[in-house]
Coordinates of C-alpha atoms in Angstrom, one line a residue:
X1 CA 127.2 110.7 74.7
X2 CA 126.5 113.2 77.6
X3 CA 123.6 111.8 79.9
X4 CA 120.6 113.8 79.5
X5 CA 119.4 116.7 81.7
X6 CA 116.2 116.0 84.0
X7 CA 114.4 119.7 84.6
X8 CA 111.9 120.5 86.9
X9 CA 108.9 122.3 85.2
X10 CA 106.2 124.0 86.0
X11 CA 103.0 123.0 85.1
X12 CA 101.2 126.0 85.8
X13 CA 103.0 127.7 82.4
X14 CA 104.7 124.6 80.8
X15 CA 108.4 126.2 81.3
X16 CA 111.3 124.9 83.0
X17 CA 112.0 125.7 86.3
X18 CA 115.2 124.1 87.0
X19 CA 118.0 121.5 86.0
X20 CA 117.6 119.2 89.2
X21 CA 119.9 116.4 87.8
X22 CA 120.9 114.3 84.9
X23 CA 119.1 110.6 83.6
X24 CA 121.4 107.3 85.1
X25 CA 122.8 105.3 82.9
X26 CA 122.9 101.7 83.3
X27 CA 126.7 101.6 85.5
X28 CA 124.7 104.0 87.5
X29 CA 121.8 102.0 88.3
X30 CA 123.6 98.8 88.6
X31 CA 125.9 100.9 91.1
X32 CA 123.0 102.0 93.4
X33 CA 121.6 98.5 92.9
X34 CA 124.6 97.0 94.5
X35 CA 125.4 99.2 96.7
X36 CA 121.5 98.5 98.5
X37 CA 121.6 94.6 98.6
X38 CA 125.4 95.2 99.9
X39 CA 123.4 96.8 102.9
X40 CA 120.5 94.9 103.6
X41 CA 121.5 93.2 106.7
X42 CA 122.2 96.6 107.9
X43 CA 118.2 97.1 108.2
X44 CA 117.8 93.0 110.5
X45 CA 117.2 94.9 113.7
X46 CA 113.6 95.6 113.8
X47 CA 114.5 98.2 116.4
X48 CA 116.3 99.9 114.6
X49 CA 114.3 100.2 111.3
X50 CA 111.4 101.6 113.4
X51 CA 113.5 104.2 114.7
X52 CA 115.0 104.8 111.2
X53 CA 110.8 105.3 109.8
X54 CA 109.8 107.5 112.9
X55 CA 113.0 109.1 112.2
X56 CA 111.8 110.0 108.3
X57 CA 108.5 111.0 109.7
X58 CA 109.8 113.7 111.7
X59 CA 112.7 115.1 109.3
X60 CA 109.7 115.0 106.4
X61 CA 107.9 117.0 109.0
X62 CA 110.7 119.5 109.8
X63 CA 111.4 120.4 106.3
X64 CA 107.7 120.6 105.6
X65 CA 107.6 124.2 103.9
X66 CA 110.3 123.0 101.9
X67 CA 108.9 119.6 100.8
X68 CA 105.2 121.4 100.1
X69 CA 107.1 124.5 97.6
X70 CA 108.8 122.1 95.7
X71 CA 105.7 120.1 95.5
X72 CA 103.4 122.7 94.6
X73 CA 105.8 124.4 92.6
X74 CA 106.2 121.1 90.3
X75 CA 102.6 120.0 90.3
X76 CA 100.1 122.7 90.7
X77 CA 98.4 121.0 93.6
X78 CA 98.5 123.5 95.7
X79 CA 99.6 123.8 99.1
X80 CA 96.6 123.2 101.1
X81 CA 96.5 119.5 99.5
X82 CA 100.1 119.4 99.6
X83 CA 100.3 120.0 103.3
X84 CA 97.7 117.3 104.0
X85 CA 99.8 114.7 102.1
X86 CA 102.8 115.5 103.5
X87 CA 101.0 114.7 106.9
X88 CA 99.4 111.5 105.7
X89 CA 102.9 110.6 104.5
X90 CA 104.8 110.9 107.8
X91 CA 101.7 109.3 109.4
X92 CA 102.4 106.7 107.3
X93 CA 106.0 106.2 107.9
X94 CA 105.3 105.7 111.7
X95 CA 102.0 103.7 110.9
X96 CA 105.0 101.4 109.4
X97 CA 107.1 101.3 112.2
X98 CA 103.9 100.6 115.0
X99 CA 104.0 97.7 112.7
X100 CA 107.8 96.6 113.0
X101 CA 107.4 97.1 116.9
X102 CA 104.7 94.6 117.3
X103 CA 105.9 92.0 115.1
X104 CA 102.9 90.3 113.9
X105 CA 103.8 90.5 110.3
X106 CA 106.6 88.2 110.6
X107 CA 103.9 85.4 111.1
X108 CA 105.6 83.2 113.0
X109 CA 104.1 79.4 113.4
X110 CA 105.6 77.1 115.5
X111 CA 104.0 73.6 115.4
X112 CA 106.1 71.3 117.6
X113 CA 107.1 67.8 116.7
X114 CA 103.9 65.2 117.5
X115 CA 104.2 61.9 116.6
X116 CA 100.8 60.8 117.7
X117 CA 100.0 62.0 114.0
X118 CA 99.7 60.7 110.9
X119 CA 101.8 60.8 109.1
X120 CA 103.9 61.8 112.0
X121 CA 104.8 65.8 112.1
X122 CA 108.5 67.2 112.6
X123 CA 109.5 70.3 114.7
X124 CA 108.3 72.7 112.5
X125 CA 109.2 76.7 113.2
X126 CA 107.8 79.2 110.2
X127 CA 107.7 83.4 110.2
X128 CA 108.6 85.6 106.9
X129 CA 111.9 87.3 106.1
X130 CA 112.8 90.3 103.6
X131 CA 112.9 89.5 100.1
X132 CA 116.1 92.0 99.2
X133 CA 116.4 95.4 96.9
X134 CA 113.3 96.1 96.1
X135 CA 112.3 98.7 93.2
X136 CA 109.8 101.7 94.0
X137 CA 108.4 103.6 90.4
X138 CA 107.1 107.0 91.9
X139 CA 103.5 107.8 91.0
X140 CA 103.0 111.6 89.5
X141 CA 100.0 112.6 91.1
X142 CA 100.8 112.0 94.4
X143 CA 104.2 113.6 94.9
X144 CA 105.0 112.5 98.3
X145 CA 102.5 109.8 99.6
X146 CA 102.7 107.2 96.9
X147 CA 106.7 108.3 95.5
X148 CA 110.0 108.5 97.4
X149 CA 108.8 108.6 101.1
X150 CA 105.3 107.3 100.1
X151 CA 103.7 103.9 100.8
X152 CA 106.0 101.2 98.6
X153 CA 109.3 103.0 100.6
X154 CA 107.7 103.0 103.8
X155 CA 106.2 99.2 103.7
X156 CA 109.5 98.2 101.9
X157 CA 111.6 99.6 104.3
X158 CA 109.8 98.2 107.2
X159 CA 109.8 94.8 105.8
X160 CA 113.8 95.2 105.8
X161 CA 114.4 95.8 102.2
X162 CA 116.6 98.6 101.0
X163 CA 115.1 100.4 98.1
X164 CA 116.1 102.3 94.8
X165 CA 113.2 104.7 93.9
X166 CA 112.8 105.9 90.1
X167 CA 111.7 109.3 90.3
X168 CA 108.7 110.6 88.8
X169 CA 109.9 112.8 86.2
X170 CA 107.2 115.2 86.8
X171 CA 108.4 116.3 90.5
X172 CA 111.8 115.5 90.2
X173 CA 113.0 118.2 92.0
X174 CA 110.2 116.9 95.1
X175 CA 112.0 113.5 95.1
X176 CA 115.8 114.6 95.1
X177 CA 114.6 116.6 98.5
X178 CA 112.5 113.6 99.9
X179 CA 115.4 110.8 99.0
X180 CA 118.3 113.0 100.7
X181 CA 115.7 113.7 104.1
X182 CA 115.2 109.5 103.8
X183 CA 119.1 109.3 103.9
X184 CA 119.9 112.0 106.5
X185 CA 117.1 109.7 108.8
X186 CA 119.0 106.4 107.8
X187 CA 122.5 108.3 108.8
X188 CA 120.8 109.8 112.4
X189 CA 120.0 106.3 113.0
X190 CA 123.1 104.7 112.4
X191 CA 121.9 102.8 109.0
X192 CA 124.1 103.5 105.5
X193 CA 122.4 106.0 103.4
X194 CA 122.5 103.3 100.7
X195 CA 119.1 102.3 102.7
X196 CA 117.3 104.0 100.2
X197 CA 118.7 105.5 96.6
X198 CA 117.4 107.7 93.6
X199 CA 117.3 107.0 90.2
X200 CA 116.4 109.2 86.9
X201 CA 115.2 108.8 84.0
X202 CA 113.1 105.9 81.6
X203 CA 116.0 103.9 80.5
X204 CA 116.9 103.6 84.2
X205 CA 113.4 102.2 84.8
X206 CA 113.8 99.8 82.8
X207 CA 117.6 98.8 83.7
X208 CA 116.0 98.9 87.2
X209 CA 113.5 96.2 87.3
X210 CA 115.9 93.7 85.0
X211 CA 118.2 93.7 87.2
X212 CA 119.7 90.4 88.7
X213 CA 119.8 92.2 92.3
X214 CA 116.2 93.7 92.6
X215 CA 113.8 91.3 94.4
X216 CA 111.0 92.7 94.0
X217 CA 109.1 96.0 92.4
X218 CA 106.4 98.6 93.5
X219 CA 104.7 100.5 90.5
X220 CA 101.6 103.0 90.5
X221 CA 100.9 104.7 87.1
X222 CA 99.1 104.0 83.3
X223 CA 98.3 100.6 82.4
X224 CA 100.8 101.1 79.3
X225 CA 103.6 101.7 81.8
X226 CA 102.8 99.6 84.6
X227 CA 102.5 96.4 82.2
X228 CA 105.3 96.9 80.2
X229 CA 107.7 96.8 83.4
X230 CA 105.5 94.1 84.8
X231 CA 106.0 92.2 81.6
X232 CA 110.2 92.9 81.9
X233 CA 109.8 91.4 85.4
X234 CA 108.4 88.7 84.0
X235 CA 110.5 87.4 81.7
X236 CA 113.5 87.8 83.6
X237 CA 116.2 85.1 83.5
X238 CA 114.4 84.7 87.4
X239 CA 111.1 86.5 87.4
X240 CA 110.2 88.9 90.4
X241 CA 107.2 89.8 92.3
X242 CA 105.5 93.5 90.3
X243 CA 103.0 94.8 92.6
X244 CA 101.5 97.7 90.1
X245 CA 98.6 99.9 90.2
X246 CA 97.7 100.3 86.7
X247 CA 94.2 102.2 86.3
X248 CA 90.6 102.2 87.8
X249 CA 87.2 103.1 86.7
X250 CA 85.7 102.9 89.7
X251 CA 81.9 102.7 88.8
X252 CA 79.1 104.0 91.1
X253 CA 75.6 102.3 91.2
X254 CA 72.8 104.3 92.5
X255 CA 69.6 102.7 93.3
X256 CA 66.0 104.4 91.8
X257 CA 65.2 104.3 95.4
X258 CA 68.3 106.5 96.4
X259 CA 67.9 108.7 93.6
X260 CA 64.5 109.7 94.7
X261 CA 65.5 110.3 98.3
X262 CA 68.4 112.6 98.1
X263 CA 69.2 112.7 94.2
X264 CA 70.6 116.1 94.5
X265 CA 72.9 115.6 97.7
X266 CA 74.6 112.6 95.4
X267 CA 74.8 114.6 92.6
X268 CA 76.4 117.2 94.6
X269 CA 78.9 114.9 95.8
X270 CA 79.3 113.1 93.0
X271 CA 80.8 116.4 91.6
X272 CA 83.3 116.7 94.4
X273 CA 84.5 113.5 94.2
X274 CA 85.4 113.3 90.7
X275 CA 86.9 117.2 90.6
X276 CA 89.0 116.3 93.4
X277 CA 92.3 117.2 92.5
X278 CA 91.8 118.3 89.2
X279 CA 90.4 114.6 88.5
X280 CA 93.8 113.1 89.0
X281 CA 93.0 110.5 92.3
X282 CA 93.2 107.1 91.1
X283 CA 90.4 106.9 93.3
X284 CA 88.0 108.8 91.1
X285 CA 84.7 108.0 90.1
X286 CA 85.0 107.5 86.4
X287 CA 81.2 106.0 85.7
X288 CA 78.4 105.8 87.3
X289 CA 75.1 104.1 86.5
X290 CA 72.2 106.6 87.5
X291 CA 68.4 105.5 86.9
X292 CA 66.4 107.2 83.9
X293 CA 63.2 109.3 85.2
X294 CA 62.9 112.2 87.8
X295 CA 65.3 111.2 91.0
X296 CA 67.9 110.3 88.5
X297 CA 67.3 113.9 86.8
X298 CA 67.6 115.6 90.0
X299 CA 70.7 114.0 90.6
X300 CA 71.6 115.4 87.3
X301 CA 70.9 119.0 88.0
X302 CA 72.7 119.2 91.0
X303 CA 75.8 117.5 88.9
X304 CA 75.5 120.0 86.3
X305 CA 75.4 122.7 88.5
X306 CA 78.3 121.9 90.6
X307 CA 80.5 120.8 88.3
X308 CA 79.5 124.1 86.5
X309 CA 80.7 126.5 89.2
X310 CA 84.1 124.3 89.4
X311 CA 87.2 126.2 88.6
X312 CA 89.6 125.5 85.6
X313 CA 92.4 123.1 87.2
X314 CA 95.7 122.6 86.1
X315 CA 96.8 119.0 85.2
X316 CA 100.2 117.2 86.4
X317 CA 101.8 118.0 82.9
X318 CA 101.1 119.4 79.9
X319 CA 101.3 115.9 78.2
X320 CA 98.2 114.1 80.5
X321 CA 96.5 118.0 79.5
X322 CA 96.9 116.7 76.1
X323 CA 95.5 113.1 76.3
X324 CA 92.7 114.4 78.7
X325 CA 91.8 116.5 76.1
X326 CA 92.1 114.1 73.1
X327 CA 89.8 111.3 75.2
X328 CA 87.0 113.3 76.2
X329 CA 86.9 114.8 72.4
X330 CA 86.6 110.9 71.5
X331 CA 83.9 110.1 74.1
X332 CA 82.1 113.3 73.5
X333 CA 81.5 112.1 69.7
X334 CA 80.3 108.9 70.1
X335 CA 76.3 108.5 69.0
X336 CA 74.1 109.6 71.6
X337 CA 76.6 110.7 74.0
X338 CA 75.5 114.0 75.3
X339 CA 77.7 116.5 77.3
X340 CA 75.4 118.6 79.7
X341 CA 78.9 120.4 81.1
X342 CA 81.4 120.0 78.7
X343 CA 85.1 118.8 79.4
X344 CA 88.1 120.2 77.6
X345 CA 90.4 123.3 77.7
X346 CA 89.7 125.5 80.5
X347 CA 93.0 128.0 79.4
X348 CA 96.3 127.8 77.4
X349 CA 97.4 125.5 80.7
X350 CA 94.5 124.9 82.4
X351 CA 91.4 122.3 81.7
X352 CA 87.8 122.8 82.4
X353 CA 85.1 120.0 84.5
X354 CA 82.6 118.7 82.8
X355 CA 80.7 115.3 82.5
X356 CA 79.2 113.0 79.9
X357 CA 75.7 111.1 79.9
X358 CA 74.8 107.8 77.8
X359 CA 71.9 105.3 77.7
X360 CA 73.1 102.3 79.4
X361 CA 71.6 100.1 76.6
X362 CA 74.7 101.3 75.0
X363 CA 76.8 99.9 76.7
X364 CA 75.4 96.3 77.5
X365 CA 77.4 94.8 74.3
X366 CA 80.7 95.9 72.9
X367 CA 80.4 98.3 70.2
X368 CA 81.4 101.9 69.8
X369 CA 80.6 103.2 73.3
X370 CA 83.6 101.1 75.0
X371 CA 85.7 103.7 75.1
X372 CA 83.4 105.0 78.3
X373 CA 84.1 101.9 80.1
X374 CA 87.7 103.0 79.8
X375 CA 89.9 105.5 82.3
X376 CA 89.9 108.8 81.4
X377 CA 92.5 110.5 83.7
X378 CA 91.2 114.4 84.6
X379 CA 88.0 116.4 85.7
X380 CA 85.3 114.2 83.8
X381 CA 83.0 111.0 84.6
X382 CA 80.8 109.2 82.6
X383 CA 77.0 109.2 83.9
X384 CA 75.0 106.2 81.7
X385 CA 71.2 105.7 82.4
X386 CA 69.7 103.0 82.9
X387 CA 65.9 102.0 83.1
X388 CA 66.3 98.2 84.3
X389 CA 68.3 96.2 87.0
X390 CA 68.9 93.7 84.1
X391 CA 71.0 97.0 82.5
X392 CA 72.6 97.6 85.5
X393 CA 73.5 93.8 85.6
X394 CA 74.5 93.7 82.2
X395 CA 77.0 97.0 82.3
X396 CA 78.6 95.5 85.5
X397 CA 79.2 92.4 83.8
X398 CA 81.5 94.4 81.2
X399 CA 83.8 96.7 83.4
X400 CA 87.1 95.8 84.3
X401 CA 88.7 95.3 88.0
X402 CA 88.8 98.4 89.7
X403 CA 90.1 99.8 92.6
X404 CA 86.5 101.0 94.1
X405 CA 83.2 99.9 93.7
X406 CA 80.4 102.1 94.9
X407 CA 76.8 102.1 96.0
X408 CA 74.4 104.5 96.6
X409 CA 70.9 103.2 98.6
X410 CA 68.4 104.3 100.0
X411 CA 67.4 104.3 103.9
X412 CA 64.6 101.5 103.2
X413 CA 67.6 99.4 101.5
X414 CA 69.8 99.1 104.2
X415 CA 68.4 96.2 106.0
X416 CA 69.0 93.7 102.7
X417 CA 68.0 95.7 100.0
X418 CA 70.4 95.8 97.9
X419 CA 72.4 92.8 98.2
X420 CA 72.7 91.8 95.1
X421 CA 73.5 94.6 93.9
X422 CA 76.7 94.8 96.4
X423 CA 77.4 91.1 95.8
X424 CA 77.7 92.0 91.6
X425 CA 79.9 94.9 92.8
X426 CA 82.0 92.9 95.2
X427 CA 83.9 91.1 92.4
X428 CA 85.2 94.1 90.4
X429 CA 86.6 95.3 93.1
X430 CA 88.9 95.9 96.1
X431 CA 87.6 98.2 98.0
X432 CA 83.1 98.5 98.1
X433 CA 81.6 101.1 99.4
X434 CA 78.2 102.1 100.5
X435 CA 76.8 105.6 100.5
X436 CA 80.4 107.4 100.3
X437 CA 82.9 108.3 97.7
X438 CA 85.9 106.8 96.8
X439 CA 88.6 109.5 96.9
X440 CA 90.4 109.0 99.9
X441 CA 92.2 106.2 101.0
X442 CA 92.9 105.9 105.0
X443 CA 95.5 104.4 105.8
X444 CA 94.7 101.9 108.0
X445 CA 95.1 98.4 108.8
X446 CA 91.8 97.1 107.5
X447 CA 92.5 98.8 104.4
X448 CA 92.8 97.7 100.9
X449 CA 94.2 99.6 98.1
X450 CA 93.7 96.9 94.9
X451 CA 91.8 95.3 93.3
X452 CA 91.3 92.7 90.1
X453 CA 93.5 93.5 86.5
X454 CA 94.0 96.4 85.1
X455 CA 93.6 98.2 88.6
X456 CA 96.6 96.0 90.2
X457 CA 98.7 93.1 88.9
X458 CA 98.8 91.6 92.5
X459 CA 96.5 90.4 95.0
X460 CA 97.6 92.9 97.6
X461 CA 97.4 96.0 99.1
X462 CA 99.4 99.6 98.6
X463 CA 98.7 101.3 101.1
X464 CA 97.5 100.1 104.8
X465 CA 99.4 97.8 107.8
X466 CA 99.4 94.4 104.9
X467 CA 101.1 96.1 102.2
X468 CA 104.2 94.8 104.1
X469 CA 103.3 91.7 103.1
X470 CA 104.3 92.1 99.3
X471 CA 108.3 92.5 100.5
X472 CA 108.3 89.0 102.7
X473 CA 108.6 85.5 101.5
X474 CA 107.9 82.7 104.3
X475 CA 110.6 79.9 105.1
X476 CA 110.2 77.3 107.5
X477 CA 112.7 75.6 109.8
X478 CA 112.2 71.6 110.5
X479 CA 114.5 69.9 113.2
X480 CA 116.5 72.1 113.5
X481 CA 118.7 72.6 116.7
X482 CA 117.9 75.4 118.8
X483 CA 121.3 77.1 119.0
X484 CA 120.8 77.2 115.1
X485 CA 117.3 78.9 115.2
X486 CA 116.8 82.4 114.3
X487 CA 115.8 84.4 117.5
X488 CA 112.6 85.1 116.5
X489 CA 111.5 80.5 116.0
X490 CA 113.3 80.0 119.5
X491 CA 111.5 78.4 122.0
X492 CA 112.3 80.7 124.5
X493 CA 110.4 84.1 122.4
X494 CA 113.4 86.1 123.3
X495 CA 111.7 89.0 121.2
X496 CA 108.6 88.7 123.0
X497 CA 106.8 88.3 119.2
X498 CA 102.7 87.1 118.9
X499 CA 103.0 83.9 117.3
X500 CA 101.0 80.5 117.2
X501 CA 102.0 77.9 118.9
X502 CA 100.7 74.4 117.8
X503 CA 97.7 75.8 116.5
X504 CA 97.2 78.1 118.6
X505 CA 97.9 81.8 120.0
X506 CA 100.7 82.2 122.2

C-alpha cells in the first residue's frame, strides 16, 4: 500500500498548494527513533549545545522571508504576526542556550559525608541528566513558536535530548523548512543531523509516543488529541513522562467597582484580546464574569462595538471553521443565551467575531448552559452576568484548570480589595493576572505556561527558562570515588557550575 501524500493547503481558499511529503510508516518512525537515541551523547557538551541553539536562532533568522511565506501561505496569519513569531522563536532558542551556559538547571547538591548526624549521612553528590529521545507534537496555531523550532525543541534540546517532531499537518510545508534549518545548525556545529528528525502523519503520532526508545513527549493541541496520546503513554509496557497542553477557558472576573471606573476601556480590550489571531491563542479569554447594572453595560457597549468593526478572519483549516461554527450554533440556542454580535460565517472561508451573554445564575449548577464553560476555539467569548459575589463564587467553583485566570479591579481595590477574589482564581490556574489580558506569553524565566487538567497534564511549564525541567530526571551519587564522579559532582567544580554545597550556595 503506497504511503499517503501530505499536501500543504491553503486556508485562505481550502485548495492544495503543494505535495510537501508523504505520511511515515511505522519502519520509518522507528528508524528516526533509533537513529536520535543512537546520538544522544553527541549533545553531553553543554558548550556545544548552546552553540548548536544560538546557531538555529540565527539560520531561523537568515531564512526569515522564507520561514514567514510558507507560514503565511499555510495558515492565514499573516505576515506581520508571523514575523513577530519567528522573532520570539529565535529569541527563544538563545533564551535556551543563556540557560545551558549558566548551568543552574542541572541542580547540583553536594552534601558531604557528616557523621556527627543521625543517622549518620554518606558523601552525597546530586544534579539532573537528560532523560533521552524525546517526542515533540507540533501545535497548529502557532507555526514556528510552539512546533519544530518552537519551545518543546528548544527546551528539549537544551536539556540534551535529541528530538523527533510530528508535524502539524496544517503547516507541513513550514516544518519541513524549519526541521532541515534545525539540522543545517546541528551540522555547522559539528552535531549529527539526527539531533533533531521529522515525522508525518497520525499513524506516526501514535507509533511515536509508543515507542520503547522515546523518553519522554511534548504535546500542545485539543483535549481529544492530547489525552489520547497521553493515555498511549500511559499504558506503555514502561510509561513516559506527556507534558500536554490540552485546552483553556481562561475566565476573566471583573469587579462592579472596575466596571464603573473604566467599563468601556475593558470592554474595549476585552475585544482585542479574544479576536487576537482570529481567536486561535490558547491564551484567549473564553468567559468572563461581568456585573449586571450600568458599569457592566458600558463594558458591554464598547464590546459590541469593537468586536463589531472586527474584520472576518480566516481560521487555521477549514475543519476547526467547521467546529467553530457548529459550537457557537449550539451555545447560541441555549435558553436565555443572547448574541448581541453574532459569531459564525464571515465568507465561504472566512468567519465573523461575535460574542455571547448569559445570566450567571445559569451557570451556578450543571444543567444545559455547560457547554459555555467549555473551549470554543475561534473569534467568540462568553460574557455571563452576575448580580452577587456568591455567583461569581459559585461559577468559579465549576470551571475547569486553565491556563490564565484574570482580574479586573478597580484603583480603590488594589491595596486588598480583592483578595479573595484572586485567592478563588489562584487555584484554576497557572498563570493570574491583574488588570491585563492573557494573550501573550513572554518568555521569561518567571514564567509559567500551565496550569491544572484539561489545560496541561503536567505540573510544568511550556514555555519560559523551567520548561527544561520536564526533559531531566535527578540521580545522585553516594561514596563514590572521585576519579569516578562525573565532572560536574567533582569536588574540584572544574565547570565552574552554581551549586549547593552542604546546604548551602557555593
Amino acid at each position: 500500500m503506497a504511503a499517503a501524500p501530505v499536501w500543504s493547503v491553503d486556508p485562505r481558499t481550502g485548495n492544495p498548494r503543494e505535495q510537501v511529503a508523504v505520511e511515515a510508516t511505522a519502519e520509518e518512525v522507528d528508524r528516526a527513533v533509533r537513529a536520535a537515541h543512537a546520538v544522544r551523547d553527541s549533545l553531553a557538551d553543554r558548550t556545544t549545545r548552546a552553540a548548536f541553539l544560538r546557531t538555529a536562532a540565527e539560520l531561523l533568522t537568515e531564512a526569515g522571508d522564507h520561514v514567514v511565506e510558507a507560514a503565511d501561505a499555510e495558515t492565514a496569519l499573516g505576515p506581520a504576526r508571523l514575523t513577530g513569531e519567528l522573532a520570539r522563536t529565535a529569541a527563544q532558542l538563545r533564551a535556551f542556550a543563556e540557560v545551558v551556559d549558566e548551568g543552574a538547571f542541572l541542580d547540583v547538591h553536594i552534601d558531604h559525608a557528616d557523621a556527627t548526624r543521625t543517622p549518620p549521612w554518606p558523601d552525597l553528590r546530586r544534579y539532573k541528566i537528560p532523560l533521552g529521545v524525546v517526542a515533540v507534537y507540533a501545535a497548529s496555531n502557532f507555526p514556528l513558536a510552539f512546533s519544530v523550532p518552537g519551545g518543546d525543541t528548544a527546551s528539549a534540546l537544551a536539556a540534551g535530548c535529541p528530538v523527533v517532531v510530528k508535524a502539524h499537518p496544517d503547516h507541513p510545508a513550514t516544518s519541513e523548512l524549519c526541521a532541515s534549518v534545525l539540522r543545517r545548525a546541528a551540522a555547522r556545529t559539528g552535531l549529527p543531523e539526527d539531533v533533531v528528525s521529522l515525522v508525518h502523519g497520525f499513524e506516526a503520532g501514535v507509533a511515536l509516543v509508543r515507542h520503547p526508545l522515546v523518553a519522554a513527549a511534548g504535546f500542545t493541541g485539543s483535549v481529544r488529541g492530547g489525552r489520547a496520546l497521553f493515555d498511549a503513554a500511559a499504558a506503555r509496557p514502561a510509561p513516559i513522562p506527556f507534558h500536554g497542553e490540552l485546552g483553556s477557558l481562561n475566565p476573566v472576573v471583573v469587579t462592579g467597582a472596575a466596571a464603573a471606573e473604566r467599563g468601556e476601556e475593558i470592554g474595549a480590550g476585552l475585544a482585542g484580546s479574544m479576536t487576537m489571531g482570529a481567536g486561535q491563542f490558547c491564551t484567549k479569554p473564553g468567559f468572563v464574569l461581568v456585573p449586571e447594572g450600568e458599569g457592566g453595560d458600558r463594558l458591554l457597549k464598547a464590546l459590541t462595538e469593537a468586536v463589531s468593526d472586527t474584520e472576518a478572519g480566516v481560521l487555521l483549516d477549514h475543519r476547526m471553521r467547521d467546529a467553530f461554527l457548529a459550537g457557537v450554533t449550539e451555545r447560541a440556542a441555549l435558553p436565555g443565551v443572547e448574541a448581541p454580535v453574532t459569531p459564525g460565517a464571515g465568507g465561504e472561508h472566512t468567519v465573523a467575531a461575535g460574542f455571547l451573554t448569559v445570566p450567571a445564575r445559569e451557570l451556578t449548577a450543571e444543567g444545559p448552559h455547560d457547554a459555555l464553560l467549555e473551549e470554543c476555539f475561534g473569534p467568540v467569548t462568553v460574557v455571563a452576568r452576575y448580580a452577587s459575589d456568591d455567583e461569581i463564587t459559585a461559577v468559579l467553583a465549576r470551571l475547569p484548570g486553565n491556563l490564565t485566570a484574570t482580574l479586573h479591579i478597580a484603583t480603590e481595590e488594589a491595596g486588598g480589595g480583592a483578595a479573595d477574589l484572586l485567592a478563588a482564581l489562584t487555584p484554576l490556574a497557572g498563570r493570574v493576572l491583574v488588570n491585563g489580558w492573557p494573550t501573550g506569553v513572554a518568555v521569561a524565566p518567571a514564567q509559567h505556561h500551565g496550569g491544572p487538567y484539561p489545560a496541561t497534564t503536567s505540573t510544568s511549564t511550556s514555555v519560559g527558562a523551567t520548561a527544561i525541567e520536564r526533559w531531566l530526571r535527578p540521580v545522585s551519587y553516594q561514596s563514590t570515588p572521585e576519579a569516578l564522579l562525573p565532572p560536574e559532582l567533582r569536588e574540584d567544580n572544574p565547570l565552574g557550575l552554581p551549586r549547593r554545597v552542604d546546604g548551602r550556595p557555593a
